[in-house]
Amino acid sequence: MPVLTPVNTLDPPLNLPGVAHAICTADGNFMYEEARRQYELRAHMANRPIDAANEEAQTRAAARRQYVACLSSQGYRIVYDR
């Protein structure tokens, strides 16, 4: 799990870090499924085969963008422990 740090210490985040992580993980999971569905629809409309590796890369990227945007709206930024 990434470390969530508040963006502004004067204006506290909406939820506790664990709650925000759970909410944003659910948002990211939903976006993953939606991006997969959209990729398959575009491939079908273009009448081309589905490239599984490209589909996975695009759906993961969409899910990550959604997760980061959700955390930002909750008042957090992500700091990864390396």
Short mmCIF file of N, CA and C in Angstrom, two decimals:
data_model
loop_
_atom_site.label_atom_id
_atom_site.label_comp_id
_atom_site.label_asym_id
_atom_site.label_seq_id
_atom_site.Cartn_x
_atom_site.Cartn_y
_atom_site.Cartn_z
N MET A 1 0.85 -1.18 0.00
CA MET A 1 0.00 0.00 0.00
C MET A 1 0.89 1.24 0.00
N PRO A 2 0.55 2.22 -0.82
CA PRO A 2 1.34 3.45 -0.83
C PRO A 2 1.11 4.26 0.45
N VAL A 3 2.04 5.14 0.74
CA VAL A 3 1.90 6.03 1.88
C VAL A 3 1.15 7.27 1.40
N LEU A 4 0.07 7.61 2.09
CA LEU A 4 -0.74 8.76 1.71
C LEU A 4 -0.40 9.91 2.64
N THR A 5 -0.01 11.03 2.07
CA THR A 5 0.30 12.21 2.87
C THR A 5 -0.68 13.32 2.52
N PRO A 6 -1.15 14.05 3.53
CA PRO A 6 -2.06 15.16 3.25
C PRO A 6 -1.40 16.23 2.39
N VAL A 7 -2.15 16.80 1.50
CA VAL A 7 -1.63 17.84 0.62
C VAL A 7 -1.46 19.14 1.39
N ASN A 8 -2.43 19.48 2.21
CA ASN A 8 -2.42 20.74 2.95
C ASN A 8 -2.68 20.45 4.42
N THR A 9 -1.74 20.79 5.27
CA THR A 9 -1.91 20.52 6.70
C THR A 9 -2.91 21.47 7.35
N LEU A 10 -3.15 22.62 6.77
CA LEU A 10 -4.12 23.57 7.32
C LEU A 10 -5.56 23.17 7.01
N ASP A 11 -5.76 22.47 5.93
CA ASP A 11 -7.08 22.00 5.52
C ASP A 11 -7.03 20.47 5.51
N PRO A 12 -7.52 19.82 6.56
CA PRO A 12 -7.36 18.36 6.65
C PRO A 12 -8.10 17.62 5.54
N PRO A 13 -7.62 16.41 5.19
CA PRO A 13 -8.28 15.60 4.17
C PRO A 13 -9.71 15.22 4.58
N LEU A 14 -10.49 14.83 3.60
CA LEU A 14 -11.88 14.46 3.85
C LEU A 14 -12.01 13.23 4.74
N ASN A 15 -11.21 12.21 4.48
CA ASN A 15 -11.31 10.94 5.21
C ASN A 15 -9.94 10.52 5.72
N LEU A 16 -9.94 9.55 6.61
CA LEU A 16 -8.69 8.97 7.08
C LEU A 16 -8.01 8.26 5.92
N PRO A 17 -6.69 8.07 5.98
CA PRO A 17 -5.98 7.44 4.85
C PRO A 17 -6.52 6.06 4.47
N GLY A 18 -6.86 5.23 5.44
CA GLY A 18 -7.39 3.89 5.13
C GLY A 18 -8.72 3.95 4.42
N VAL A 19 -9.57 4.86 4.84
CA VAL A 19 -10.89 5.02 4.21
C VAL A 19 -10.74 5.57 2.79
N ALA A 20 -9.87 6.57 2.64
CA ALA A 20 -9.64 7.14 1.31
C ALA A 20 -9.06 6.10 0.36
N HIS A 21 -8.14 5.28 0.86
CA HIS A 21 -7.55 4.22 0.03
C HIS A 21 -8.63 3.23 -0.42
N ALA A 22 -9.51 2.85 0.48
CA ALA A 22 -10.58 1.91 0.13
C ALA A 22 -11.53 2.50 -0.90
N ILE A 23 -11.91 3.75 -0.71
CA ILE A 23 -12.82 4.41 -1.66
C ILE A 23 -12.16 4.51 -3.04
N CYS A 24 -10.91 4.93 -3.05
CA CYS A 24 -10.23 5.16 -4.32
C CYS A 24 -9.84 3.86 -5.01
N THR A 25 -9.60 2.81 -4.23
CA THR A 25 -9.35 1.50 -4.83
C THR A 25 -10.60 1.01 -5.54
N ALA A 26 -11.75 1.21 -4.93
CA ALA A 26 -13.01 0.83 -5.58
C ALA A 26 -13.21 1.62 -6.87
N ASP A 27 -12.92 2.93 -6.84
CA ASP A 27 -13.02 3.75 -8.05
C ASP A 27 -12.06 3.24 -9.13
N GLY A 28 -10.84 2.91 -8.74
CA GLY A 28 -9.86 2.40 -9.69
C GLY A 28 -10.28 1.08 -10.29
N ASN A 29 -10.86 0.19 -9.47
CA ASN A 29 -11.33 -1.09 -9.98
C ASN A 29 -12.47 -0.92 -10.97
N PHE A 30 -13.37 0.01 -10.68
CA PHE A 30 -14.47 0.28 -11.60
C PHE A 30 -13.92 0.81 -12.93
N MET A 31 -12.95 1.72 -12.84
CA MET A 31 -12.36 2.28 -14.07
C MET A 31 -11.63 1.22 -14.86
N TYR A 32 -11.00 0.27 -14.19
CA TYR A 32 -10.32 -0.83 -14.87
C TYR A 32 -11.31 -1.60 -15.74
N GLU A 33 -12.44 -1.97 -15.15
CA GLU A 33 -13.46 -2.72 -15.90
C GLU A 33 -14.06 -1.88 -17.02
N GLU A 34 -14.30 -0.60 -16.76
CA GLU A 34 -14.87 0.28 -17.79
C GLU A 34 -13.89 0.48 -18.94
N ALA A 35 -12.61 0.66 -18.63
CA ALA A 35 -11.61 0.84 -19.68
C ALA A 35 -11.48 -0.43 -20.51
N ARG A 36 -11.57 -1.59 -19.88
CA ARG A 36 -11.52 -2.86 -20.62
C ARG A 36 -12.71 -2.96 -21.57
N ARG A 37 -13.88 -2.61 -21.08
CA ARG A 37 -15.08 -2.67 -21.92
C ARG A 37 -14.96 -1.71 -23.11
N GLN A 38 -14.47 -0.50 -22.84
CA GLN A 38 -14.31 0.48 -23.91
C GLN A 38 -13.27 0.03 -24.94
N TYR A 39 -12.19 -0.57 -24.49
CA TYR A 39 -11.16 -1.07 -25.41
C TYR A 39 -11.75 -2.13 -26.33
N GLU A 40 -12.50 -3.05 -25.74
CA GLU A 40 -13.11 -4.12 -26.54
C GLU A 40 -14.13 -3.57 -27.53
N LEU A 41 -14.89 -2.56 -27.12
CA LEU A 41 -15.85 -1.94 -28.04
C LEU A 41 -15.14 -1.25 -29.21
N ARG A 42 -14.05 -0.53 -28.89
CA ARG A 42 -13.30 0.14 -29.98
C ARG A 42 -12.70 -0.88 -30.94
N ALA A 43 -12.18 -1.97 -30.41
CA ALA A 43 -11.60 -3.01 -31.27
C ALA A 43 -12.69 -3.62 -32.15
N HIS A 44 -13.86 -3.83 -31.58
CA HIS A 44 -14.96 -4.42 -32.34
C HIS A 44 -15.44 -3.44 -33.44
N MET A 45 -15.54 -2.16 -33.10
CA MET A 45 -15.98 -1.17 -34.09
C MET A 45 -14.96 -1.01 -35.21
N ALA A 46 -13.69 -1.15 -34.91
CA ALA A 46 -12.65 -1.03 -35.93
C ALA A 46 -12.41 -2.36 -36.64
N ASN A 47 -13.11 -3.40 -36.21
CA ASN A 47 -12.99 -4.72 -36.81
C ASN A 47 -11.54 -5.22 -36.81
N ARG A 48 -10.93 -5.14 -35.65
CA ARG A 48 -9.55 -5.62 -35.51
C ARG A 48 -9.47 -6.53 -34.29
N PRO A 49 -8.50 -7.40 -34.24
CA PRO A 49 -8.37 -8.31 -33.10
C PRO A 49 -7.93 -7.55 -31.84
N ILE A 50 -8.26 -8.11 -30.69
CA ILE A 50 -7.89 -7.50 -29.41
C ILE A 50 -6.47 -7.91 -29.06
N ASP A 51 -5.62 -6.94 -28.84
CA ASP A 51 -4.25 -7.17 -28.39
C ASP A 51 -4.29 -7.19 -26.86
N ALA A 52 -4.13 -8.35 -26.28
CA ALA A 52 -4.28 -8.51 -24.83
C ALA A 52 -3.27 -7.68 -24.04
N ALA A 53 -2.04 -7.60 -24.51
CA ALA A 53 -1.02 -6.84 -23.80
C ALA A 53 -1.32 -5.35 -23.83
N ASN A 54 -1.73 -4.85 -24.99
CA ASN A 54 -2.08 -3.44 -25.11
C ASN A 54 -3.33 -3.12 -24.29
N GLU A 55 -4.30 -4.02 -24.32
CA GLU A 55 -5.51 -3.83 -23.54
C GLU A 55 -5.19 -3.74 -22.05
N GLU A 56 -4.35 -4.64 -21.57
CA GLU A 56 -3.99 -4.64 -20.15
C GLU A 56 -3.23 -3.37 -19.78
N ALA A 57 -2.33 -2.94 -20.62
CA ALA A 57 -1.57 -1.72 -20.35
C ALA A 57 -2.49 -0.50 -20.27
N GLN A 58 -3.42 -0.41 -21.20
CA GLN A 58 -4.33 0.74 -21.21
C GLN A 58 -5.30 0.72 -20.04
N THR A 59 -5.80 -0.47 -19.69
CA THR A 59 -6.75 -0.54 -18.58
C THR A 59 -6.07 -0.27 -17.25
N ARG A 60 -4.84 -0.76 -17.08
CA ARG A 60 -4.11 -0.47 -15.83
C ARG A 60 -3.80 1.02 -15.72
N ALA A 61 -3.42 1.64 -16.82
CA ALA A 61 -3.12 3.07 -16.80
C ALA A 61 -4.36 3.89 -16.45
N ALA A 62 -5.49 3.51 -17.01
CA ALA A 62 -6.74 4.22 -16.70
C ALA A 62 -7.11 4.05 -15.23
N ALA A 63 -6.94 2.84 -14.71
CA ALA A 63 -7.25 2.59 -13.30
C ALA A 63 -6.32 3.39 -12.39
N ARG A 64 -5.05 3.47 -12.74
CA ARG A 64 -4.10 4.23 -11.93
C ARG A 64 -4.42 5.72 -11.95
N ARG A 65 -4.74 6.24 -13.12
CA ARG A 65 -5.11 7.66 -13.21
C ARG A 65 -6.33 7.95 -12.35
N GLN A 66 -7.31 7.06 -12.38
CA GLN A 66 -8.52 7.25 -11.58
C GLN A 66 -8.20 7.21 -10.09
N TYR A 67 -7.34 6.27 -9.68
CA TYR A 67 -6.96 6.14 -8.28
C TYR A 67 -6.24 7.40 -7.79
N VAL A 68 -5.30 7.90 -8.57
CA VAL A 68 -4.54 9.10 -8.19
C VAL A 68 -5.46 10.32 -8.15
N ALA A 69 -6.35 10.45 -9.13
CA ALA A 69 -7.28 11.58 -9.15
C ALA A 69 -8.22 11.52 -7.95
N CYS A 70 -8.68 10.33 -7.61
CA CYS A 70 -9.57 10.17 -6.46
C CYS A 70 -8.86 10.56 -5.17
N LEU A 71 -7.63 10.09 -5.00
CA LEU A 71 -6.87 10.45 -3.79
C LEU A 71 -6.63 11.95 -3.72
N SER A 72 -6.37 12.55 -4.85
CA SER A 72 -6.18 14.00 -4.88
C SER A 72 -7.44 14.72 -4.44
N SER A 73 -8.59 14.24 -4.88
CA SER A 73 -9.85 14.88 -4.48
C SER A 73 -10.14 14.64 -3.00
N GLN A 74 -9.56 13.61 -2.42
CA GLN A 74 -9.72 13.34 -0.99
C GLN A 74 -8.76 14.19 -0.15
N GLY A 75 -7.77 14.81 -0.79
CA GLY A 75 -6.83 15.66 -0.08
C GLY A 75 -5.49 15.00 0.21
N TYR A 76 -5.15 13.97 -0.55
CA TYR A 76 -3.89 13.23 -0.34
C TYR A 76 -3.04 13.23 -1.60
N ARG A 77 -1.77 12.97 -1.39
CA ARG A 77 -0.87 12.66 -2.50
C ARG A 77 -0.18 11.35 -2.12
N ILE A 78 0.31 10.64 -3.11
CA ILE A 78 0.91 9.32 -2.89
C ILE A 78 2.42 9.46 -2.79
N VAL A 79 2.99 8.82 -1.78
CA VAL A 79 4.43 8.71 -1.64
C VAL A 79 4.74 7.23 -1.53
N TYR A 80 5.49 6.72 -2.49
CA TYR A 80 5.82 5.30 -2.48
C TYR A 80 7.07 5.06 -1.66
N ASP A 81 7.04 4.03 -0.86
CA ASP A 81 8.18 3.62 -0.05
C ASP A 81 9.10 2.80 -0.92
N ARG A 82 10.30 3.24 -1.15
CA ARG A 82 11.23 2.49 -2.01
C ARG A 82 12.39 2.00 -1.23
#
